[in-house]
Amino acid sequence: MKRLFWAVLLLSLSAAFAQQCKSVKYVFLFIGDGMSIPQRMAADAYLKSLDKPLLEINKMPCQALTKTNSADHLITDSAASGTAIACGKKVPNHYVGVDAEGKPLTSMAVVAKRAGKKVGIITSVTLNHATPAAFYAHTTNRSDYYKIGLDLVASQFDFFAGGAINKHDDKKSKIYRGDILDIARESGYKIFDTPEGIESITKADGKTIAIASKNGAMPYAIDEPNSLRISNLLEKAIEVLDGDEGFFIMVEGGKIDWMCHSNDAATTIREVIDFNNAVKVAMDFAKKSPDQTLIVVTGDHETGGLTLGFAGTGYESYMYLLKNQTCSVGEFESRVKKLITTNPDASFEDAKKILSQSFSFKFDGDAKADRLVLGAAEIKTLKDAFSREKDFFLKAKKSGKKEAYEREKSPLAISAIRCFNNKAGIAWTSNAHTALPVLTTAQGVNAEAFSGMIQNTDIAAKMKKILEK
Ligand SMILES: [Zn+2]
């Protein structure tokens, strides 16, 4: 009886919202993968420490604390949370665009397309990764990239842009029917895979797939700041999708999550700022059509258990130190592995050069006067990690499996990034996702619908109603 009461109440509330909400011509949804309150606040604290303007995404007039649990886990993965946000249904982890029984769900992007709007999907990771896939694909296995790639083409959405289509020519797939890029061309898509080509796209090109990075995901902002960014891809999407029908565009900052898995605060913050830059493009566009635009910004879950505090620094924070990191921890790791694989006799002195180059660490000087000067205990930790790193390589080499070392997490990278973060007054509690709620912020027409404490599924429920209008 109680259940029935709530079901009826929810139904009548949703019917009331469907009646009240206004139609919107331009709808933007931004998803920061792995971006919860700590990631947003860390970026703001960093910007404040450098006396720079704070994030626009944190200044939006409407906010909703958003629960992220999946159907079978308190801690969701990106497939289940993407599906909840895109389709409005809690599903088990790893499921993309299907319910617990494997039946296809309808995403807000499909609703937008049916309503006559143009649809654009943009991501900094591969185009068939879980989050973008939740808007067009249907599978119980998020790793079935070939099937997801086929669904991408079948969606017939107007504009896809981001990284490559992962495993697009996967001949091992049981449903292999040829290279997905060829299938896409045959079904009317034009594919552009150079920065110049992407820049040249016009409305006349029709359905488009813009691949900004042929090797996979797009590079990190910290590593290649001059590369094409999601903000550039969004500018292009707006240019080609704008028209009488209006549009729905989803933009994912997918690599915030990746660097949170690696507990790299400086790179995470640069990715959040990069993501905010894309939101700024939508906000600038909204200035021209404020009565016709809705912008919603959310995250799919928190990653890393990021904390703005560290036992060793107590009440002090040194966020400005993060600007001294010059590359992602992933890039640092490849530099270390390159050193060891090309010179197995490399000494800690050689490693010190890479440590200084990547984190601006100093091995001499007054640690009290300069926080980048490492203390004896910190140097010992890094030295021990470097010895373990070399042992890993030698063991792998002896067993004839050098590639095992390439795959292994670098002990030196783990120790170096932890040491660097702790100096800034930042700590992490996990290498995986957490169950912390995320923040959804919104501005524009119907933005007030995104307030209070909501479920991630409410985002889809509300946006579908808005897009149906
Ligand atoms: Zn993740």
Short mmCIF file of C-alpha atoms and ligand atoms in Angstrom, two decimals:
data_model
loop_
_atom_site.label_atom_id
_atom_site.label_comp_id
_atom_site.label_asym_id
_atom_site.label_seq_id
_atom_site.Cartn_x
_atom_site.Cartn_y
_atom_site.Cartn_z
CA MET A 1 0.00 0.00 0.00
CA LYS A 2 2.81 2.34 1.05
CA ARG A 3 4.68 1.52 -2.17
CA LEU A 4 1.62 2.24 -4.24
CA PHE A 5 1.20 5.59 -2.48
CA TRP A 6 4.78 6.62 -3.33
CA ALA A 7 4.46 5.36 -6.90
CA VAL A 8 1.28 7.39 -7.41
CA LEU A 9 2.86 10.45 -5.77
CA LEU A 10 5.97 10.20 -7.97
CA LEU A 11 3.88 9.75 -11.08
CA SER A 12 1.74 12.78 -10.30
CA LEU A 13 4.85 14.86 -9.45
CA SER A 14 6.46 13.90 -12.73
CA ALA A 15 3.23 14.64 -14.61
CA ALA A 16 3.12 18.04 -12.88
CA PHE A 17 6.72 18.73 -13.93
CA ALA A 18 5.93 17.68 -17.51
CA GLN A 19 3.15 20.27 -17.51
CA GLN A 20 5.08 23.05 -15.82
CA CYS A 21 8.44 22.79 -17.58
CA LYS A 22 9.07 25.08 -20.50
CA SER A 23 10.28 24.00 -23.90
CA VAL A 24 13.94 24.71 -24.59
CA LYS A 25 15.60 25.00 -27.97
CA TYR A 26 19.19 24.43 -26.88
CA VAL A 27 20.06 21.86 -24.21
CA PHE A 28 23.59 21.14 -22.96
CA LEU A 29 24.51 18.35 -20.57
CA PHE A 30 28.07 18.27 -19.23
CA ILE A 31 29.35 15.23 -17.35
CA GLY A 32 32.65 15.31 -15.48
CA ASP A 33 33.63 11.68 -15.15
CA GLY A 34 34.84 11.11 -11.60
CA MET A 35 33.99 14.73 -10.73
CA SER A 36 32.28 15.18 -7.40
CA ILE A 37 32.42 17.99 -4.84
CA PRO A 38 36.12 17.47 -3.90
CA GLN A 39 37.27 17.68 -7.53
CA ARG A 40 35.23 20.88 -8.10
CA MET A 41 36.43 22.42 -4.83
CA ALA A 42 40.08 21.39 -5.30
CA ALA A 43 40.10 23.19 -8.66
CA ASP A 44 38.55 26.29 -7.06
CA ALA A 45 41.03 26.21 -4.17
CA TYR A 46 43.91 25.88 -6.65
CA LEU A 47 42.65 28.79 -8.76
CA LYS A 48 42.12 30.91 -5.63
CA SER A 49 45.68 30.17 -4.47
CA LEU A 50 46.91 31.60 -7.79
CA ASP A 51 44.51 34.57 -7.64
CA LYS A 52 42.70 33.38 -10.75
CA PRO A 53 38.94 33.45 -11.50
CA LEU A 54 37.04 30.53 -9.98
CA LEU A 55 35.13 27.86 -11.94
CA GLU A 56 31.90 28.89 -13.68
CA ILE A 57 30.44 25.43 -13.00
CA ASN A 58 30.46 26.21 -9.26
CA LYS A 59 28.71 29.56 -9.68
CA MET A 60 25.55 28.33 -11.40
CA PRO A 61 22.33 29.43 -9.68
CA CYS A 62 20.80 25.96 -9.13
CA GLN A 63 22.44 23.03 -7.39
CA ALA A 64 21.34 19.51 -6.55
CA LEU A 65 23.20 17.01 -4.42
CA THR A 66 22.98 13.86 -6.52
CA LYS A 67 23.14 10.24 -5.33
CA THR A 68 25.02 7.90 -7.63
CA ASN A 69 24.53 4.31 -6.40
CA SER A 70 23.87 1.71 -9.10
CA ALA A 71 21.23 -1.04 -8.99
CA ASP A 72 23.62 -3.54 -7.44
CA HIS A 73 26.39 -1.45 -5.83
CA LEU A 74 26.61 1.48 -3.46
CA ILE A 75 29.67 2.41 -5.55
CA THR A 76 28.76 2.75 -9.20
CA ASP A 77 30.89 2.37 -12.29
CA SER A 78 30.64 4.76 -15.24
CA ALA A 79 28.44 2.41 -17.26
CA ALA A 80 25.67 2.21 -14.66
CA SER A 81 25.90 5.90 -13.72
CA GLY A 82 26.03 6.96 -17.37
CA THR A 83 22.91 4.88 -18.01
CA ALA A 84 21.16 6.37 -14.97
CA ILE A 85 21.95 9.91 -16.12
CA ALA A 86 21.21 9.28 -19.81
CA CYS A 87 18.22 6.93 -19.56
CA GLY A 88 16.80 7.41 -16.06
CA LYS A 89 17.11 3.85 -14.76
CA LYS A 90 19.35 2.36 -12.06
CA VAL A 91 21.06 -0.66 -13.62
CA PRO A 92 23.84 -3.02 -12.46
CA ASN A 93 27.48 -1.97 -12.89
CA HIS A 94 28.89 -2.64 -16.39
CA TYR A 95 25.44 -2.31 -18.05
CA VAL A 96 25.13 0.33 -20.78
CA GLY A 97 21.73 1.55 -21.98
CA VAL A 98 19.90 -1.62 -20.93
CA ASP A 99 17.89 -2.53 -17.83
CA ALA A 100 18.73 -5.35 -15.42
CA GLU A 101 17.01 -7.83 -17.80
CA GLY A 102 19.09 -6.58 -20.73
CA LYS A 103 16.19 -4.76 -22.38
CA PRO A 104 17.15 -1.55 -24.25
CA LEU A 105 16.45 1.77 -22.55
CA THR A 106 15.76 5.10 -24.23
CA SER A 107 18.25 7.89 -23.58
CA MET A 108 17.52 11.61 -23.48
CA ALA A 109 19.61 11.94 -26.66
CA VAL A 110 17.16 9.63 -28.47
CA VAL A 111 14.25 11.61 -27.03
CA ALA A 112 15.87 14.81 -28.35
CA LYS A 113 16.37 13.28 -31.80
CA ARG A 114 12.76 12.06 -31.93
CA ALA A 115 11.65 15.57 -31.00
CA GLY A 116 13.47 16.83 -34.10
CA LYS A 117 16.56 18.25 -32.42
CA LYS A 118 20.08 17.78 -33.72
CA VAL A 119 22.20 15.62 -31.39
CA GLY A 120 25.90 15.96 -30.58
CA ILE A 121 28.02 13.70 -28.38
CA ILE A 122 31.48 14.91 -27.33
CA THR A 123 34.02 13.24 -25.05
CA SER A 124 37.71 13.56 -24.22
CA VAL A 125 38.00 9.77 -24.12
CA THR A 126 37.15 7.22 -26.80
CA LEU A 127 33.77 7.70 -28.48
CA ASN A 128 32.58 4.23 -27.46
CA HIS A 129 33.61 4.53 -23.81
CA ALA A 130 30.92 3.87 -21.18
CA THR A 131 29.67 7.42 -20.55
CA PRO A 132 29.06 8.53 -24.16
CA ALA A 133 27.86 4.99 -24.96
CA ALA A 134 25.05 5.31 -22.41
CA PHE A 135 23.45 7.86 -24.73
CA TYR A 136 23.28 5.60 -27.79
CA ALA A 137 24.31 1.96 -27.05
CA HIS A 138 22.69 -1.11 -25.53
CA THR A 139 24.80 -3.86 -23.98
CA THR A 140 25.27 -5.64 -20.66
CA ASN A 141 29.03 -5.48 -21.21
CA ARG A 142 30.68 -2.05 -21.32
CA SER A 143 33.87 -3.63 -22.70
CA ASP A 144 32.12 -4.85 -25.85
CA TYR A 145 33.54 -1.90 -27.77
CA TYR A 146 32.84 -3.29 -31.22
CA LYS A 147 29.12 -3.73 -30.49
CA ILE A 148 29.02 -0.24 -28.91
CA GLY A 149 30.73 1.14 -32.03
CA LEU A 150 28.05 -0.45 -34.22
CA ASP A 151 25.38 1.12 -32.00
CA LEU A 152 27.10 4.49 -32.41
CA VAL A 153 26.61 4.28 -36.17
CA ALA A 154 23.08 2.93 -35.79
CA SER A 155 22.12 5.93 -33.61
CA GLN A 156 22.44 8.22 -36.64
CA PHE A 157 23.14 11.10 -34.24
CA ASP A 158 24.39 14.16 -36.07
CA PHE A 159 27.77 14.86 -34.51
CA PHE A 160 30.28 12.75 -32.61
CA ALA A 161 33.62 14.21 -31.53
CA GLY A 162 36.42 13.15 -29.20
CA GLY A 163 38.93 10.31 -29.11
CA ALA A 164 38.99 7.34 -31.47
CA ILE A 165 36.44 4.53 -31.77
CA ASN A 166 38.14 1.86 -29.68
CA LYS A 167 38.57 -1.58 -31.37
CA HIS A 168 36.77 -0.33 -34.49
CA ASP A 169 38.21 -3.19 -36.54
CA ASP A 170 37.94 -5.96 -33.94
CA LYS A 171 38.00 -9.07 -36.09
CA LYS A 172 37.72 -11.23 -32.96
CA SER A 173 34.22 -9.92 -32.29
CA LYS A 174 31.50 -12.54 -32.80
CA ILE A 175 29.41 -9.95 -34.59
CA TYR A 176 32.24 -8.62 -36.80
CA ARG A 177 30.91 -7.08 -40.01
CA GLY A 178 33.87 -4.97 -41.06
CA ASP A 179 35.68 -1.87 -39.87
CA ILE A 180 33.24 0.40 -38.04
CA LEU A 181 34.76 3.43 -39.75
CA ASP A 182 33.81 1.92 -43.13
CA ILE A 183 30.35 0.99 -41.87
CA ALA A 184 29.92 4.56 -40.62
CA ARG A 185 30.95 5.98 -44.02
CA GLU A 186 28.53 3.62 -45.79
CA SER A 187 25.71 4.79 -43.57
CA GLY A 188 26.30 8.44 -44.40
CA TYR A 189 28.86 9.68 -41.88
CA LYS A 190 31.82 11.80 -42.87
CA ILE A 191 34.90 11.10 -40.75
CA PHE A 192 37.51 13.72 -39.93
CA ASP A 193 40.63 12.70 -38.05
CA THR A 194 43.07 15.59 -38.20
CA PRO A 195 42.88 18.96 -36.40
CA GLU A 196 42.76 20.73 -39.79
CA GLY A 197 40.03 18.38 -41.02
CA ILE A 198 37.97 18.94 -37.88
CA GLU A 199 38.40 22.70 -38.18
CA SER A 200 37.13 22.51 -41.78
CA ILE A 201 33.80 20.78 -40.89
CA THR A 202 30.74 22.73 -41.99
CA LYS A 203 26.97 22.20 -41.79
CA ALA A 204 27.11 20.92 -45.39
CA ASP A 205 29.08 17.86 -44.23
CA GLY A 206 25.98 16.44 -42.56
CA LYS A 207 26.47 13.59 -40.11
CA THR A 208 29.99 13.77 -38.77
CA ILE A 209 32.48 11.82 -36.69
CA ALA A 210 35.41 14.00 -35.59
CA ILE A 211 38.33 12.02 -34.18
CA ALA A 212 40.73 14.34 -32.38
CA SER A 213 43.09 11.55 -31.38
CA LYS A 214 43.53 8.51 -33.61
CA ASN A 215 45.38 6.54 -30.90
CA GLY A 216 42.64 6.53 -28.28
CA ALA A 217 41.63 9.17 -25.76
CA MET A 218 42.55 12.82 -26.25
CA PRO A 219 45.73 13.96 -24.44
CA TYR A 220 45.70 15.52 -20.98
CA ALA A 221 45.55 19.31 -20.83
CA ILE A 222 48.70 19.35 -18.68
CA ASP A 223 50.69 17.27 -21.21
CA GLU A 224 49.51 18.88 -24.44
CA PRO A 225 47.83 22.21 -23.69
CA ASN A 226 47.96 23.24 -27.34
CA SER A 227 46.15 20.17 -28.65
CA LEU A 228 42.48 20.26 -29.65
CA ARG A 229 40.39 20.44 -26.47
CA ILE A 230 36.74 19.54 -25.79
CA SER A 231 35.98 23.29 -25.73
CA ASN A 232 37.14 23.48 -29.39
CA LEU A 233 35.01 20.46 -30.28
CA LEU A 234 32.00 22.05 -28.62
CA GLU A 235 32.51 25.29 -30.57
CA LYS A 236 32.45 23.22 -33.76
CA ALA A 237 29.36 21.26 -32.62
CA ILE A 238 27.45 24.48 -31.93
CA GLU A 239 28.49 25.87 -35.30
CA VAL A 240 27.22 22.88 -37.27
CA LEU A 241 24.20 21.86 -35.16
CA ASP A 242 22.62 25.28 -34.65
CA GLY A 243 19.43 25.65 -36.67
CA ASP A 244 15.67 26.01 -36.46
CA GLU A 245 15.19 22.67 -34.66
CA GLY A 246 17.67 23.42 -31.86
CA PHE A 247 20.01 20.81 -30.42
CA PHE A 248 20.97 18.57 -27.53
CA ILE A 249 24.70 18.29 -26.87
CA MET A 250 26.34 16.06 -24.26
CA VAL A 251 29.96 16.81 -23.38
CA GLU A 252 32.01 14.49 -21.20
CA GLY A 253 35.27 15.38 -19.46
CA GLY A 254 36.28 11.73 -19.31
CA LYS A 255 39.85 11.95 -18.10
CA ILE A 256 39.14 13.65 -14.77
CA ASP A 257 38.28 10.11 -13.63
CA TRP A 258 41.45 8.56 -15.04
CA MET A 259 43.79 10.82 -13.12
CA CYS A 260 41.71 10.43 -9.96
CA HIS A 261 42.27 6.66 -10.31
CA SER A 262 45.99 7.52 -10.39
CA ASN A 263 45.59 9.95 -7.47
CA ASP A 264 47.16 12.79 -9.46
CA ALA A 265 45.65 16.02 -8.10
CA ALA A 266 47.43 18.51 -10.37
CA THR A 267 46.38 16.73 -13.57
CA THR A 268 42.85 16.18 -12.24
CA ILE A 269 42.52 19.91 -11.53
CA ARG A 270 43.83 20.83 -15.01
CA GLU A 271 41.20 18.47 -16.50
CA VAL A 272 38.43 20.05 -14.39
CA ILE A 273 39.55 23.50 -15.61
CA ASP A 274 39.61 22.17 -19.20
CA PHE A 275 36.06 20.84 -18.66
CA ASN A 276 34.99 24.21 -17.22
CA ASN A 277 36.38 25.87 -20.36
CA ALA A 278 33.95 23.79 -22.42
CA VAL A 279 31.07 24.84 -20.15
CA LYS A 280 32.16 28.46 -20.70
CA VAL A 281 31.63 27.97 -24.45
CA ALA A 282 28.02 26.93 -23.75
CA MET A 283 27.57 29.85 -21.34
CA ASP A 284 28.82 32.31 -23.96
CA PHE A 285 26.37 30.78 -26.45
CA ALA A 286 23.58 31.07 -23.85
CA LYS A 287 24.19 34.81 -23.56
CA LYS A 288 22.81 35.12 -27.10
CA SER A 289 19.70 32.99 -26.39
CA PRO A 290 19.16 33.10 -22.61
CA ASP A 291 15.43 32.33 -22.93
CA GLN A 292 16.05 29.29 -25.07
CA THR A 293 18.99 27.56 -23.40
CA LEU A 294 19.46 25.11 -20.54
CA ILE A 295 22.90 24.10 -19.26
CA VAL A 296 23.21 21.22 -16.77
CA VAL A 297 26.56 20.16 -15.32
CA THR A 298 26.99 16.97 -13.32
CA GLY A 299 29.43 14.19 -12.48
CA ASP A 300 28.83 10.46 -12.73
CA HIS A 301 30.55 9.56 -9.44
CA GLU A 302 33.50 10.52 -7.29
CA THR A 303 36.85 8.84 -7.93
CA GLY A 304 39.81 8.44 -5.60
CA GLY A 305 38.29 9.59 -2.31
CA LEU A 306 39.99 12.94 -2.82
CA THR A 307 40.33 14.99 0.35
CA LEU A 308 41.25 18.63 0.76
CA GLY A 309 43.45 17.97 3.74
CA PHE A 310 46.33 15.80 4.88
CA ALA A 311 47.35 14.73 8.37
CA GLY A 312 50.94 15.86 7.77
CA THR A 313 50.00 19.45 6.93
CA GLY A 314 47.20 19.81 9.51
CA TYR A 315 45.20 22.99 8.92
CA GLU A 316 47.58 24.34 6.30
CA SER A 317 47.04 24.04 2.53
CA TYR A 318 49.57 24.76 -0.19
CA MET A 319 47.43 24.37 -3.30
CA TYR A 320 49.63 26.74 -5.35
CA LEU A 321 52.38 24.10 -5.23
CA LEU A 322 50.36 22.03 -7.72
CA LYS A 323 51.33 24.41 -10.52
CA ASN A 324 54.89 23.05 -10.26
CA GLN A 325 53.85 19.68 -11.67
CA THR A 326 54.63 19.84 -15.38
CA CYS A 327 53.22 16.55 -16.69
CA SER A 328 50.63 13.93 -15.80
CA VAL A 329 51.69 11.07 -13.55
CA GLY A 330 51.11 8.82 -16.59
CA GLU A 331 53.69 10.77 -18.58
CA PHE A 332 56.07 10.67 -15.59
CA GLU A 333 55.60 6.90 -15.44
CA SER A 334 56.51 6.50 -19.11
CA ARG A 335 59.63 8.61 -18.57
CA VAL A 336 60.71 6.36 -15.68
CA LYS A 337 59.98 3.17 -17.62
CA LYS A 338 61.88 4.49 -20.60
CA LEU A 339 64.87 5.25 -18.37
CA ILE A 340 64.91 1.75 -16.88
CA THR A 341 64.21 -0.22 -20.05
CA THR A 342 66.90 1.64 -22.01
CA ASN A 343 69.37 1.61 -19.12
CA PRO A 344 68.77 -1.14 -16.53
CA ASP A 345 71.82 0.15 -14.62
CA ALA A 346 70.27 3.60 -14.18
CA SER A 347 70.97 5.09 -10.77
CA PHE A 348 68.77 7.10 -8.44
CA GLU A 349 70.75 10.15 -9.63
CA ASP A 350 69.25 9.56 -13.11
CA ALA A 351 65.76 9.21 -11.61
CA LYS A 352 66.23 12.45 -9.66
CA LYS A 353 66.50 14.34 -12.94
CA ILE A 354 63.09 13.05 -14.06
CA LEU A 355 61.61 13.72 -10.61
CA SER A 356 62.82 17.34 -10.72
CA GLN A 357 61.73 17.82 -14.32
CA SER A 358 58.19 16.47 -13.64
CA PHE A 359 57.44 17.73 -10.11
CA SER A 360 60.02 20.50 -9.61
CA PHE A 361 61.32 18.57 -6.58
CA LYS A 362 64.56 19.84 -5.11
CA PHE A 363 67.02 17.52 -3.44
CA ASP A 364 69.06 20.22 -1.67
CA GLY A 365 68.13 23.34 0.23
CA ASP A 366 66.06 24.44 3.18
CA ALA A 367 62.81 22.43 3.31
CA LYS A 368 61.27 25.00 5.68
CA ALA A 369 61.88 27.88 3.28
CA ASP A 370 60.90 26.00 0.12
CA ARG A 371 58.23 23.30 0.28
CA LEU A 372 59.52 21.68 -2.89
CA VAL A 373 62.76 20.74 -1.13
CA LEU A 374 62.49 17.10 -0.13
CA GLY A 375 63.31 15.99 3.41
CA ALA A 376 65.51 12.98 4.20
CA ALA A 377 62.50 10.69 4.85
CA GLU A 378 60.88 11.68 1.54
CA ILE A 379 64.11 11.08 -0.39
CA LYS A 380 64.45 7.66 1.26
CA THR A 381 60.87 6.75 0.26
CA LEU A 382 61.53 7.73 -3.37
CA LYS A 383 64.88 5.93 -3.41
CA ASP A 384 63.29 2.72 -2.06
CA ALA A 385 60.50 2.99 -4.64
CA PHE A 386 63.10 3.36 -7.40
CA SER A 387 64.86 0.18 -6.19
CA ARG A 388 61.55 -1.69 -6.28
CA GLU A 389 60.94 -0.35 -9.75
CA LYS A 390 64.27 -1.74 -10.95
CA ASP A 391 63.57 -5.08 -9.25
CA PHE A 392 60.23 -5.28 -11.10
CA PHE A 393 62.00 -4.73 -14.39
CA LEU A 394 64.79 -7.24 -13.70
CA LYS A 395 62.29 -9.92 -12.63
CA ALA A 396 60.18 -9.34 -15.73
CA LYS A 397 63.29 -9.42 -17.93
CA LYS A 398 64.53 -12.68 -16.36
CA SER A 399 61.19 -14.37 -16.94
CA GLY A 400 61.24 -13.16 -20.55
CA LYS A 401 58.14 -10.99 -20.02
CA LYS A 402 59.39 -7.44 -20.30
CA GLU A 403 55.88 -6.29 -21.20
CA ALA A 404 54.72 -7.36 -17.71
CA TYR A 405 56.87 -4.52 -16.38
CA GLU A 406 55.32 -2.08 -18.86
CA ARG A 407 51.86 -2.98 -17.56
CA GLU A 408 52.81 -2.82 -13.87
CA LYS A 409 52.02 0.35 -11.90
CA SER A 410 55.27 2.21 -11.35
CA PRO A 411 56.27 2.19 -7.64
CA LEU A 412 58.26 5.40 -8.18
CA ALA A 413 55.25 7.13 -9.79
CA ILE A 414 52.98 6.06 -6.91
CA SER A 415 55.43 7.36 -4.28
CA ALA A 416 56.28 10.56 -6.16
CA ILE A 417 52.67 11.62 -6.74
CA ARG A 418 51.72 10.84 -3.13
CA CYS A 419 54.66 12.87 -1.84
CA PHE A 420 53.81 15.79 -4.15
CA ASN A 421 50.09 15.82 -3.25
CA ASN A 422 50.81 15.61 0.46
CA LYS A 423 53.12 18.61 0.22
CA ALA A 424 50.17 20.58 -1.18
CA GLY A 425 47.92 19.35 1.67
CA ILE A 426 45.91 16.87 -0.38
CA ALA A 427 45.26 13.19 0.23
CA TRP A 428 43.36 10.33 -1.40
CA THR A 429 41.73 7.28 0.12
CA SER A 430 41.19 5.00 -2.88
CA ASN A 431 42.34 4.12 -6.38
CA ALA A 432 38.74 3.36 -7.35
CA HIS A 433 35.38 5.13 -7.32
CA THR A 434 33.59 6.09 -4.12
CA ALA A 435 29.92 6.48 -3.15
CA LEU A 436 30.13 10.21 -2.39
CA PRO A 437 27.24 12.09 -3.99
CA VAL A 438 28.07 14.44 -6.86
CA LEU A 439 26.90 17.98 -7.40
CA THR A 440 24.60 18.85 -10.31
CA THR A 441 24.52 22.54 -11.19
CA ALA A 442 22.31 24.26 -13.74
CA GLN A 443 21.45 27.55 -15.35
CA GLY A 444 18.91 28.69 -17.89
CA VAL A 445 15.36 27.64 -18.71
CA ASN A 446 14.03 24.99 -16.22
CA ALA A 447 17.29 25.12 -14.24
CA GLU A 448 15.29 25.31 -10.98
CA ALA A 449 14.27 21.67 -11.58
CA PHE A 450 17.80 20.74 -10.54
CA SER A 451 17.80 21.50 -6.82
CA GLY A 452 17.67 19.73 -3.48
CA MET A 453 18.71 16.12 -3.02
CA ILE A 454 18.10 14.05 -6.15
CA GLN A 455 19.01 10.71 -7.69
CA ASN A 456 21.15 10.61 -10.85
CA THR A 457 18.12 9.05 -12.58
CA ASP A 458 16.16 12.26 -11.91
CA ILE A 459 18.45 14.09 -14.34
CA ALA A 460 17.24 11.90 -17.22
CA ALA A 461 13.62 11.98 -16.06
CA LYS A 462 13.59 15.79 -15.99
CA MET A 463 15.61 16.32 -19.14
CA LYS A 464 13.50 13.88 -21.15
CA LYS A 465 10.38 15.79 -20.16
CA ILE A 466 12.06 19.06 -21.14
CA LEU A 467 13.28 17.64 -24.47
CA GLU A 468 9.86 16.17 -25.28
CA LYS A 469 8.25 19.62 -25.08
ZN ZN B 1 36.60 5.35 -13.27
#
